[in-house]
Short mmCIF file of C-alpha atoms in Angstrom, two decimals:
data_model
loop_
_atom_site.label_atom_id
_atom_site.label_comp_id
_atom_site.label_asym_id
_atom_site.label_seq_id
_atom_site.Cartn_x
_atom_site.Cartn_y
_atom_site.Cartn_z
CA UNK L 1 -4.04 36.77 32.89
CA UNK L 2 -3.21 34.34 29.87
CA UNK L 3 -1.70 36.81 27.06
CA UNK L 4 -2.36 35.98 23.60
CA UNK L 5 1.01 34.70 22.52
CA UNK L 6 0.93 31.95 25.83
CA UNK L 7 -2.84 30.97 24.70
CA UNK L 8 -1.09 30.66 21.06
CA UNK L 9 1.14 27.92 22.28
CA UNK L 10 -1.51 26.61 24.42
CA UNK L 11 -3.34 25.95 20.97
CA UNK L 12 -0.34 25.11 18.83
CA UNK L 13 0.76 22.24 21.17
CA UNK L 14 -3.08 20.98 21.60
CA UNK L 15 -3.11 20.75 18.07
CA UNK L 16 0.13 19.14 17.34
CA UNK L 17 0.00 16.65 14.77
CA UNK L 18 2.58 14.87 12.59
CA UNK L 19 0.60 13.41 10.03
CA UNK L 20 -0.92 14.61 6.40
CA UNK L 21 -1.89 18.32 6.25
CA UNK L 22 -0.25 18.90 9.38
CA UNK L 23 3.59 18.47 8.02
CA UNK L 24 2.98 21.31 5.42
CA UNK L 25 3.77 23.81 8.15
CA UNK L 26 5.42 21.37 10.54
CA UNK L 27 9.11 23.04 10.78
CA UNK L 28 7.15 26.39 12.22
CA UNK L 29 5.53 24.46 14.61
CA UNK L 30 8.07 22.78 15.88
CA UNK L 31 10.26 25.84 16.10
CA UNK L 32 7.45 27.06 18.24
CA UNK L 33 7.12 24.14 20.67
CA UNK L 34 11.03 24.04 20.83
CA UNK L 35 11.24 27.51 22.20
CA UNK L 36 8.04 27.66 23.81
CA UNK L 37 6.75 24.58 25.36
CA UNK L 38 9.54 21.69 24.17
CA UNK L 39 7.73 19.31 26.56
CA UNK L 40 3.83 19.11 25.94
CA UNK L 41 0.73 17.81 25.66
CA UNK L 42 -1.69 16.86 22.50
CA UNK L 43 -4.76 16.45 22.69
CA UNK L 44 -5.26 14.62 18.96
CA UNK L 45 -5.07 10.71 18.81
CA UNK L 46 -6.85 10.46 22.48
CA UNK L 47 -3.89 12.56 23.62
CA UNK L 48 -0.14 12.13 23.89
CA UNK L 49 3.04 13.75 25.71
CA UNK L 50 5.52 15.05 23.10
CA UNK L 51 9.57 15.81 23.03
CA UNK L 52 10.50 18.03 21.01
CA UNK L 53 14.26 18.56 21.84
CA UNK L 54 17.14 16.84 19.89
CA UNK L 55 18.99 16.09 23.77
CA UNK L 56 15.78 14.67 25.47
CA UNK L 57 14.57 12.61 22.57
CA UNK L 58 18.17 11.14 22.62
CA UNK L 59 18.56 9.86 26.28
CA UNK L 60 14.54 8.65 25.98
CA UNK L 61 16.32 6.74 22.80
CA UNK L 62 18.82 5.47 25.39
CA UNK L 63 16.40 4.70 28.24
CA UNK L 64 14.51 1.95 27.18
CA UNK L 65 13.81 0.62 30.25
CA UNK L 66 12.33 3.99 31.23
CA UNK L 67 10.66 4.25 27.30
CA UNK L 68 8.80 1.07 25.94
CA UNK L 69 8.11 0.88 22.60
CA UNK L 70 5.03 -1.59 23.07
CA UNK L 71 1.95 -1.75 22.50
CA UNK L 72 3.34 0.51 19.34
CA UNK L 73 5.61 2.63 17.94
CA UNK L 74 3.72 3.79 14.98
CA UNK L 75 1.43 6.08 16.14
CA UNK L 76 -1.34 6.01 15.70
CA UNK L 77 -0.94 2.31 15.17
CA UNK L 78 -0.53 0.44 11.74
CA UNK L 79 -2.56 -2.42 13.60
CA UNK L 80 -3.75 -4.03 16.33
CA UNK L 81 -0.55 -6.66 16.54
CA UNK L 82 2.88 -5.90 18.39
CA UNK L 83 4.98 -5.79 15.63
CA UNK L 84 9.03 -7.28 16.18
CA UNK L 85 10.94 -5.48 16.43
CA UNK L 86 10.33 -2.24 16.86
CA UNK L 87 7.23 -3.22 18.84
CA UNK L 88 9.08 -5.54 20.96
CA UNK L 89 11.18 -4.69 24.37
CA UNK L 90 14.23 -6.16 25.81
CA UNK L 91 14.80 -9.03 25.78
CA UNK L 92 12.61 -10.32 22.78
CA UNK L 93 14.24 -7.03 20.49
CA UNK L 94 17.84 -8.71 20.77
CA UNK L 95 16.56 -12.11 19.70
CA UNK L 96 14.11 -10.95 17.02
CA UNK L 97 16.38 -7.81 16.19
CA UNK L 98 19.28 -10.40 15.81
CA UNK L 99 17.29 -12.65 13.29
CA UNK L 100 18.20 -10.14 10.19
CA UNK L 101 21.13 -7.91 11.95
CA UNK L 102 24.12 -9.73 10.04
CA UNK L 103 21.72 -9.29 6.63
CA UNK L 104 22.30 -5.29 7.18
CA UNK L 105 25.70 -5.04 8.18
CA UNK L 106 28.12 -2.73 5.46
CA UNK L 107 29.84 -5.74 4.21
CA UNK L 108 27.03 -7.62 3.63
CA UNK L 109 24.92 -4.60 1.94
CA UNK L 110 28.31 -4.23 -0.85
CA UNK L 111 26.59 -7.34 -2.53
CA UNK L 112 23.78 -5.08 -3.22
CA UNK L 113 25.58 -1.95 -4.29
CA UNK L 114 25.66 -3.21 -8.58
CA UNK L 115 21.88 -4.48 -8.40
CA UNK L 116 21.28 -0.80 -6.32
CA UNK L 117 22.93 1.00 -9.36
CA UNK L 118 21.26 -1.33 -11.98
CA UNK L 119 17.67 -0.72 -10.67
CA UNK L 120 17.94 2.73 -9.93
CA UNK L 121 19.66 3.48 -13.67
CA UNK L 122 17.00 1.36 -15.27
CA UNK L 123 14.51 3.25 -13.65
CA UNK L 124 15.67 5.99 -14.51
CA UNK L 125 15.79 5.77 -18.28
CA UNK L 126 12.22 4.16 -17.94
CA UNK L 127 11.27 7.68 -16.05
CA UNK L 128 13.30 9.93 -18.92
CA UNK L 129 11.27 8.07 -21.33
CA UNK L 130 7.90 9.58 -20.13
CA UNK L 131 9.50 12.91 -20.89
CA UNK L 132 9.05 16.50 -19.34
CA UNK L 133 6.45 16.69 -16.48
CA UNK L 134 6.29 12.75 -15.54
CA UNK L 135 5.79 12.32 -11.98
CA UNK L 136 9.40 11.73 -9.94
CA UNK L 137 7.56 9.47 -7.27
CA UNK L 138 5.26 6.75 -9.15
CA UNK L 139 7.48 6.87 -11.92
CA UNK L 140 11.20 6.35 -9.82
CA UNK L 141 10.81 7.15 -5.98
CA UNK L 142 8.52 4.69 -5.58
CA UNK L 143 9.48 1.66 -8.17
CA UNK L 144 13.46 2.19 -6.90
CA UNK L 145 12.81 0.75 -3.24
CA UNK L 146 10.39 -1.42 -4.36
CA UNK L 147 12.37 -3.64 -6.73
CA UNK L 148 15.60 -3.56 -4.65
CA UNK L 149 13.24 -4.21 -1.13
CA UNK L 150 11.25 -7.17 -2.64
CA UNK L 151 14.34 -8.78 -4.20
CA UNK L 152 15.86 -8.99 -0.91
CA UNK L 153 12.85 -10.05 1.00
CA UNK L 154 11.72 -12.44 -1.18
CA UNK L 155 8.55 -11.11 -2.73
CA UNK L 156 7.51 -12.50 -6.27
CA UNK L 157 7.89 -9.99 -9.05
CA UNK L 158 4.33 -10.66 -10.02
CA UNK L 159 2.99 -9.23 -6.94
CA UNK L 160 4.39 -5.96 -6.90
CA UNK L 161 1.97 -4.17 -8.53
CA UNK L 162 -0.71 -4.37 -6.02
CA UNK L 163 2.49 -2.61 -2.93
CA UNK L 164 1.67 0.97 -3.49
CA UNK L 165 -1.60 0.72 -2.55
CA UNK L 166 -1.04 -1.60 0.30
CA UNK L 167 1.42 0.86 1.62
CA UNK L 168 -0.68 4.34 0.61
CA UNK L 169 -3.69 2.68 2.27
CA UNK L 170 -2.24 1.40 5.47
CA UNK L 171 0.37 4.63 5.77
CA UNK L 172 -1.68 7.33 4.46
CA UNK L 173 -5.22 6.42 4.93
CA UNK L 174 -5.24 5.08 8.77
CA UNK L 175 -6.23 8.54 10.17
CA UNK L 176 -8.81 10.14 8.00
CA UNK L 177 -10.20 6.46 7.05
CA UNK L 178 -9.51 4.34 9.05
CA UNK L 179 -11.73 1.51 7.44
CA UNK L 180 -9.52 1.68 3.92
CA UNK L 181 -6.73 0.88 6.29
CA UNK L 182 -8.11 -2.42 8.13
CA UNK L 183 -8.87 -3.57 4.48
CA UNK L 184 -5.31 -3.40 3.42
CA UNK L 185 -3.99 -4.62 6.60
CA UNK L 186 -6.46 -7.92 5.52
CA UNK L 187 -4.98 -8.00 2.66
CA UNK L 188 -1.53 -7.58 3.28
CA UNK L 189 -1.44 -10.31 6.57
CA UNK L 190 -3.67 -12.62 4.34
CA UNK L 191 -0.65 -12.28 1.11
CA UNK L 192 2.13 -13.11 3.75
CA UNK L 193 -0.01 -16.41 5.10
CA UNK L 194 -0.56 -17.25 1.47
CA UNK L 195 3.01 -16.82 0.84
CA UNK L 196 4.19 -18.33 3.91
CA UNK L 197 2.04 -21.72 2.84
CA UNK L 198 3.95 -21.52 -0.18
CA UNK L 199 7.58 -21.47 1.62
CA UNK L 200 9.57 -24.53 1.00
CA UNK L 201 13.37 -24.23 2.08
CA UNK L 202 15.36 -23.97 -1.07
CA UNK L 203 19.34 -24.09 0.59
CA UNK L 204 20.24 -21.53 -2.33
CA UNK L 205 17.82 -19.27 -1.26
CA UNK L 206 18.38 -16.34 1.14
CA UNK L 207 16.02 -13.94 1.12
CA UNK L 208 14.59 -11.69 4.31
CA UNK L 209 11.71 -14.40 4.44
CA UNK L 210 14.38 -17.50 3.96
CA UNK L 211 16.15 -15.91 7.31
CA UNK L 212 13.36 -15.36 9.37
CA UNK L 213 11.25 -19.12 8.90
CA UNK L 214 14.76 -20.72 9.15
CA UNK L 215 15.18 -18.74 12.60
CA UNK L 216 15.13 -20.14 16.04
CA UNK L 217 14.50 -18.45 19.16
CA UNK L 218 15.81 -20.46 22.41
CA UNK L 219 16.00 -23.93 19.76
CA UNK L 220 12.54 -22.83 18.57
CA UNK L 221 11.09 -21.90 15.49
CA UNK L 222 9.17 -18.90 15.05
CA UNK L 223 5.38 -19.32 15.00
CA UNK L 224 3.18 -18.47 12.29
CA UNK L 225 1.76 -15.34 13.94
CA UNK L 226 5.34 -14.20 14.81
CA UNK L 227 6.41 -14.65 11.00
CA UNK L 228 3.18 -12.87 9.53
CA UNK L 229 4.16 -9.89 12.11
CA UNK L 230 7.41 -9.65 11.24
CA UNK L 231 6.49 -9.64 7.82
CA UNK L 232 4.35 -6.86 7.79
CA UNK L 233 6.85 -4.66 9.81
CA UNK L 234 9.11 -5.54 7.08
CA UNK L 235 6.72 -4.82 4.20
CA UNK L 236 6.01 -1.35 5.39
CA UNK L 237 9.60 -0.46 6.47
CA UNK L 238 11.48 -1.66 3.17
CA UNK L 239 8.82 0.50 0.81
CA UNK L 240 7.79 3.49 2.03
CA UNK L 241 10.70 5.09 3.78
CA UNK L 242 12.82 4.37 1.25
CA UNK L 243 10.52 6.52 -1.41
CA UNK L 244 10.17 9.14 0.84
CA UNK L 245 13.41 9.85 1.19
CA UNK L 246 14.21 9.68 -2.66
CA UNK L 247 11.15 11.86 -3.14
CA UNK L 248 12.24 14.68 -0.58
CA UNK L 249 15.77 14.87 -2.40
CA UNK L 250 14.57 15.09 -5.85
CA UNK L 251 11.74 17.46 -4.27
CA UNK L 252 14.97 19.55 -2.45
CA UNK L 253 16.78 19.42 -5.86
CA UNK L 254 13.71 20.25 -8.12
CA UNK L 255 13.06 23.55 -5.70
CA UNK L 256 16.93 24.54 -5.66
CA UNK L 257 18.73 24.51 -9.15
CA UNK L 258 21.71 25.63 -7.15
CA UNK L 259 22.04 22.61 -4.67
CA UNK L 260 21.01 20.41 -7.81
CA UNK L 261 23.97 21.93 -10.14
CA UNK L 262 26.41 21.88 -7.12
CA UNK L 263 25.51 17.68 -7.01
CA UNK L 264 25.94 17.54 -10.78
CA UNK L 265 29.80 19.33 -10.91
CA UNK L 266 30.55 17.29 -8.00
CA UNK L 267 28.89 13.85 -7.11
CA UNK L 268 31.41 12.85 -4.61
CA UNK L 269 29.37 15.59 -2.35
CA UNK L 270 26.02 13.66 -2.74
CA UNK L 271 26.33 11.06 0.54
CA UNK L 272 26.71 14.71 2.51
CA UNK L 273 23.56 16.01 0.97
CA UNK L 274 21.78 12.51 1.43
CA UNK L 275 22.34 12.89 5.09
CA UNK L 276 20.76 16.27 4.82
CA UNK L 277 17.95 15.26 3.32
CA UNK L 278 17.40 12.59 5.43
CA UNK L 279 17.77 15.15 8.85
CA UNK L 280 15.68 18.20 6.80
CA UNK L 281 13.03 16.53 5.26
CA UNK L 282 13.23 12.50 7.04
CA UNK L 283 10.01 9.96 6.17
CA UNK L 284 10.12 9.51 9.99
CA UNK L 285 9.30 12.36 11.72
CA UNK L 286 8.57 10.67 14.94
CA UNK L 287 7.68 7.60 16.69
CA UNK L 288 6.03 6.68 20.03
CA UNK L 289 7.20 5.20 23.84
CA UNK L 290 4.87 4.30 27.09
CA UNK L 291 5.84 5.77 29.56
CA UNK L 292 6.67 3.01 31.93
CA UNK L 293 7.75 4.41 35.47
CA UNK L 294 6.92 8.40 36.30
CA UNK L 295 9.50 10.41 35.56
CA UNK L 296 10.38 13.78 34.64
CA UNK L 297 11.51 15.71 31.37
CA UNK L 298 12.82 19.36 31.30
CA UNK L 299 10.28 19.71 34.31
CA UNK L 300 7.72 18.57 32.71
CA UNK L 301 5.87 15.66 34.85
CA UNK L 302 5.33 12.10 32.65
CA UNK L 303 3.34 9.43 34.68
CA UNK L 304 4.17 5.46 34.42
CA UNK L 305 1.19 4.87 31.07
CA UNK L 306 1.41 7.43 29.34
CA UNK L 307 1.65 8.00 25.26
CA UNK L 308 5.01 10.02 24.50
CA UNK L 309 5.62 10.85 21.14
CA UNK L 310 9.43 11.68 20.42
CA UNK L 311 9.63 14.05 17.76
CA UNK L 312 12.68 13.92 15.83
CA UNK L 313 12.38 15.85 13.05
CA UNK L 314 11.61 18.49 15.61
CA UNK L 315 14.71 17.18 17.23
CA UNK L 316 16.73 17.49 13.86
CA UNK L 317 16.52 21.38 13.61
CA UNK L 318 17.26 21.89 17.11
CA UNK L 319 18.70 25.40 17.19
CA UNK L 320 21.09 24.00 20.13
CA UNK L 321 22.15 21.37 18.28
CA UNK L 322 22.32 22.09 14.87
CA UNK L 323 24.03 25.62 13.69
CA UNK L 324 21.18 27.57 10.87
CA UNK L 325 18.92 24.33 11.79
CA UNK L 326 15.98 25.13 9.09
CA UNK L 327 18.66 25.44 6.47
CA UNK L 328 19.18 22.20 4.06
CA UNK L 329 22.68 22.63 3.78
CA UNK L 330 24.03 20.26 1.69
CA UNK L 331 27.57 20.59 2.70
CA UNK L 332 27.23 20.88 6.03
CA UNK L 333 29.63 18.59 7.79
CA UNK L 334 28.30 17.86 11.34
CA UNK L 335 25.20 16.20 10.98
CA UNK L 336 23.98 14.01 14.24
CA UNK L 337 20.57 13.74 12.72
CA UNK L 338 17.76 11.23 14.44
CA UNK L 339 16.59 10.13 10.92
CA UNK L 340 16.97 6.71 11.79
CA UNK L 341 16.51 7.00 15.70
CA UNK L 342 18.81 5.85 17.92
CA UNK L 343 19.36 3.41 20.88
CA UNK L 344 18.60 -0.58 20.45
CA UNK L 345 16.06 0.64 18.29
CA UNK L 346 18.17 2.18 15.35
CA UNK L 347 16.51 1.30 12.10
CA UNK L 348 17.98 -2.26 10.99
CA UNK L 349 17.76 -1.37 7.51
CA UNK L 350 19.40 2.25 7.71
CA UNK L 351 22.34 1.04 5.92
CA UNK L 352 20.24 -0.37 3.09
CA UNK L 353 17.87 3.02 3.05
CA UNK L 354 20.73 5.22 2.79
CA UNK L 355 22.81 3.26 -0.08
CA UNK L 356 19.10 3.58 -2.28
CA UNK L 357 18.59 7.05 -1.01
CA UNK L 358 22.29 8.45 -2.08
CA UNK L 359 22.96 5.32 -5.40
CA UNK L 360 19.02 6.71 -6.40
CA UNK L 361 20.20 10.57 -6.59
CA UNK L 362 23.27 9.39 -8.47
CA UNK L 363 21.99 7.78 -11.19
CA UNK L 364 18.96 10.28 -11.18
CA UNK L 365 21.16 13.26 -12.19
CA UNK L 366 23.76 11.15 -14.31
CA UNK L 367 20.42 10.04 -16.19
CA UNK L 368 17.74 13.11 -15.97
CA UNK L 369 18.69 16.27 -17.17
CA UNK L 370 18.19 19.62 -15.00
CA UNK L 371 15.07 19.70 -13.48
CA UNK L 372 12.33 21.75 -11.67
CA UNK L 373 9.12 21.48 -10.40
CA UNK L 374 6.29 21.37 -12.56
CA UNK L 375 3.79 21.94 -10.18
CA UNK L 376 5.05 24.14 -7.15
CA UNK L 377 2.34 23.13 -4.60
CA UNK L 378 2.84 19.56 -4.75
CA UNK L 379 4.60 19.28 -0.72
CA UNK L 380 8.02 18.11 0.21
CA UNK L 381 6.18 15.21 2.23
CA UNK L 382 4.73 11.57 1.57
CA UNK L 383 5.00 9.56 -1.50
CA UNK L 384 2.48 11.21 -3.74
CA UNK L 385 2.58 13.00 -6.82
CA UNK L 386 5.68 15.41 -7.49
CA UNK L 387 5.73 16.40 -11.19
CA UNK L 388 9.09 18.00 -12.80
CA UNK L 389 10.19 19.72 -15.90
CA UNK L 390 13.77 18.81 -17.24
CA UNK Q 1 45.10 11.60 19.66
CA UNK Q 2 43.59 7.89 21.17
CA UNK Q 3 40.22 7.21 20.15
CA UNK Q 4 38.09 4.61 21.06
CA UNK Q 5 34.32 3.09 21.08
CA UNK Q 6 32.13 2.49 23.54
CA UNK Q 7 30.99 -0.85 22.48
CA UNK Q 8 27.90 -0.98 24.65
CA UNK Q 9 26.78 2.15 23.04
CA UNK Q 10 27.71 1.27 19.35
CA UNK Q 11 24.02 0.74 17.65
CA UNK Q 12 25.87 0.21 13.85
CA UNK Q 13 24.89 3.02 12.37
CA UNK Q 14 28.19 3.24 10.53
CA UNK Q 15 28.88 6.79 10.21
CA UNK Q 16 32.16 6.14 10.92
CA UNK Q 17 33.67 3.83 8.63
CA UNK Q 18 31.96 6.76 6.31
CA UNK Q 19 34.32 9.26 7.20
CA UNK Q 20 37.18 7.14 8.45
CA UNK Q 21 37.53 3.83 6.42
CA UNK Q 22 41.36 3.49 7.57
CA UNK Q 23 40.78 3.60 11.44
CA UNK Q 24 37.24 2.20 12.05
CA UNK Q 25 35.64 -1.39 10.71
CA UNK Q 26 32.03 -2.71 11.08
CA UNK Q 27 32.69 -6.46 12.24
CA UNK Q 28 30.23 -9.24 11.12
CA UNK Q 29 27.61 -8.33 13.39
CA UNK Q 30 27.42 -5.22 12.26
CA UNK Q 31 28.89 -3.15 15.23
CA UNK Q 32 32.20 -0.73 14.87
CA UNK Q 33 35.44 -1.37 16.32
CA UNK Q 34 38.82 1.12 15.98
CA UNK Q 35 41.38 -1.38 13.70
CA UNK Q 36 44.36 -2.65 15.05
CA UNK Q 37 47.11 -1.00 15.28
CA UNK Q 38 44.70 2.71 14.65
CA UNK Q 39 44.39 3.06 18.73
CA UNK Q 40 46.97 6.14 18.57
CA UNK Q 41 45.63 7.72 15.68
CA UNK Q 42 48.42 8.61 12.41
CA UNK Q 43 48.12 12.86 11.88
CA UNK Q 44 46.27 11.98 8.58
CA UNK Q 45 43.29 10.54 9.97
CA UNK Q 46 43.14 12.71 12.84
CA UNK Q 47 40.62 14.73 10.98
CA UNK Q 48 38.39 12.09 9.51
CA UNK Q 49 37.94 10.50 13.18
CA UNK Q 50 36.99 13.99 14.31
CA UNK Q 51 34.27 14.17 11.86
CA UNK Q 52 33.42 10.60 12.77
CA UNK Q 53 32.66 11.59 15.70
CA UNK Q 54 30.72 14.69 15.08
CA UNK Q 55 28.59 12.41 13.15
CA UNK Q 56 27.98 8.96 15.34
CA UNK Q 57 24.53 9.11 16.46
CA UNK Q 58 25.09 7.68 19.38
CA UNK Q 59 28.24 9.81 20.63
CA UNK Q 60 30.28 6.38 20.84
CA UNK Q 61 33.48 7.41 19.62
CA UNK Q 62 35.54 8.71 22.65
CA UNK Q 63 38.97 11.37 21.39
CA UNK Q 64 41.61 12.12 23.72
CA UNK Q 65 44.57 14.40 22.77
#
């Protein structure tokens, strides 16, 4: 006989979902899987494997040749395209991967750290300005990532406006409406062929876009299609991770005073609570493999095709790994969070997203005064409205 | 205390010139490598490269004492 807890799990893991509604209550349920059934089966998206454990997720992270990441890693998919080079395998990732790799190196990213500060503390006036309640997100979160991402990519001021929806429709919208998504995707391949038209190679230039239509892979250039690919990955991956993650700390710091005055006495603790934020309360809370040979994880039986979705902000309050995991401990010093994944498919711009995350909560408290929220129920997830009083 | 990196393993997330600026370096393709001369680590840094190690992502950097 199947007691009631068992069928409980049963449900919790046929239901498991990572997307909208589903993240307000997403720590309990992966707490549950973790201990209960932390290898499992979905049944949402036309059904999918999942790994919930912060050990398994990391050697699938270093078995690539076990773990593809085509036909997507984005799951469900952003669109129909393989995008490089997250959607690309060995050995296309190295030579697409090492396109932009010396852009996001440390030494190279120090060039960005003054026009970093500059944004984020003119953004942050701009947001003081509105005054008590403004929203956080349209009014810094968002704009912060946004400036610095297009000025390194290349994307002309004017066109900025029209990003957020771009990136709420094609982000947000693809599983409710899926149709609002396949408009924006138009949109945004057809403003990256419009722009690419436009290129001309200016020797002083070096933006994202300058790199990648001066690259050659084996003496050849890229081809349109590859460029308006790449484009989009990078359109998606420069915005909206970036203002999630700003979001979620100012959302941490609105909710706890304590934390918040704790970062004010002492800034020189705020790259510790960045990496916090960015295990607690990450923009990526998992991404997708195919299975490519049958295998076997924690006895659980994975055949050669199948969806796995490796869940690492499950992963990143693993009990096992992670002392008090459901904590946000801002000055907690051992912190081997998957925020960024691992493997050969470690975000490339994790450098750049954690120099806005921790140079956008600087200037945020040297600029706004103490804060809280102005509307409790507004969630710790996404990029949409979070409202404070200061 | 020796430390070094497994290169093949070294992804560049650069936790480790975080917490230990004096002993590791990200070279210019973006991967880390122990500096010269920081093989046999000075009793100062000994516990910056332990925390560097607690933190690499990828479990690269390899202690012995």
């Amino acid at each position: 006989m199947t007691s009631a807890k068992e069928k409980d799990v049963k449900d919790v893991a046929a239901n498991f979902d990572f997307h909208g509604e589903a993240l307000d209550t997403i720590f309990d349920t992966y707490a549950t899987l973790r201990s209960k059934c932390p290898v499992g089966r979905s049944e949402k998206y036309g059904g999918f494997w999942f790994i919930t454990k912060s050990d398994d997720i990391f050697a699938a992270e270093q078995d690539p040749e076990t773990w593809s990441v085509r036909p997507s890693m984005m799951f469900p998919p952003v669109t129909d395209a393989e995008l490089p080079p997250i959607d690309s395998d060995q050995p296309e990732h190295t030579d697409y991967r090492r396109i932009l790799l010396p852009l996001f190196t440390p030494k190279e990213l120090k060039k960005l750290e003054e026009p970093i500060r500059e944004t984020a503390r003119a953004q942050a006036a701009e947001f003081l300005a509105k005054g008590s309640g403004a929203d956080a997100s349209y009014g810094y979160a968002r704009p912060v990532p946004t400036i610095i991402f297009s000025n390194l990519a290349g994307y002309p001021e004017e066109d900025w406006p029209k990003f957020d929806q771009w990136v709420d429709d094609i982000i947000y919208e693809r599983v409710e409406r899926p149709e609002v998504m396949r408009a924006a995707e138009k949109a945004v391949y057809d403003y990256f062929d419009n722009l690419l038209d436009n290129w001309k190679d200016d020797p002083e230039s070096s933006t994202l876009i300058d790199y990648l239509c001066r690259a050659k892979i084996n003496d050849k250039p890229l081809t349109r299609d590859e460029l308006l690919r790449y484009c989009y990955l990078l359109f998606l991956a420069g915005l909206d991770t970036t203002a999630w993650a700003i979001r979620a700390g100012i959302w941490h710091l609105a909710h706890n005073p304590e934390d918040q005055q704790k970062l004010r006495d002492d800034s020189s603790l705020i790259p510790m609570a960045c990496e916090e934020f960015l295990r607690c309360l990450s923009p990526v809370q998992a991404m997708a493999r195919t299975c490519l040979k049958d295998t076997v994880v924690r006895g659980q039986e994975i055949k050669a095709g199948d969806r796995v979705v490796l869940a690492f902000g499950s992963g990143n309050r693993d009990e096992e790994i992670f002392p008090n995991p459901d904590k946000v401990d801002i000055l907690r010093q051992e912190n081997r969070h998957l925020g960024f994944g691992g493997g050969i498919h470690r975000c490339l711009g994790s450098n750049l997203g954690r120099r806005e995350l921790v140079v956008g909560i600087e200037e945020f408290l040297k600029v706004v005064p103490p804060f809280t929220p102005a509307d409790p129920d507004q969630k710790w997830h996404g990029v949409g409205p979070l409202n404070i009083k200061f | 205390m020796k430390v070094c990196i497994d290169e093949n393993l070294c992804q560049g997330h650069a936790r480790c010139v975080f917490f230990a600026p004096d002993v590791f370096e990200i070279d210019d393709e973006g991967y880390a490598n122990v500096r010269e001369g920081m093989e046999n680590v000075p009793a100062d840094q000994q516990d910056n490269v332990r925390k560097a190690a607690a933190n690499c992502p990828e479990r690269t950097i390899i202690i012995s004492e």
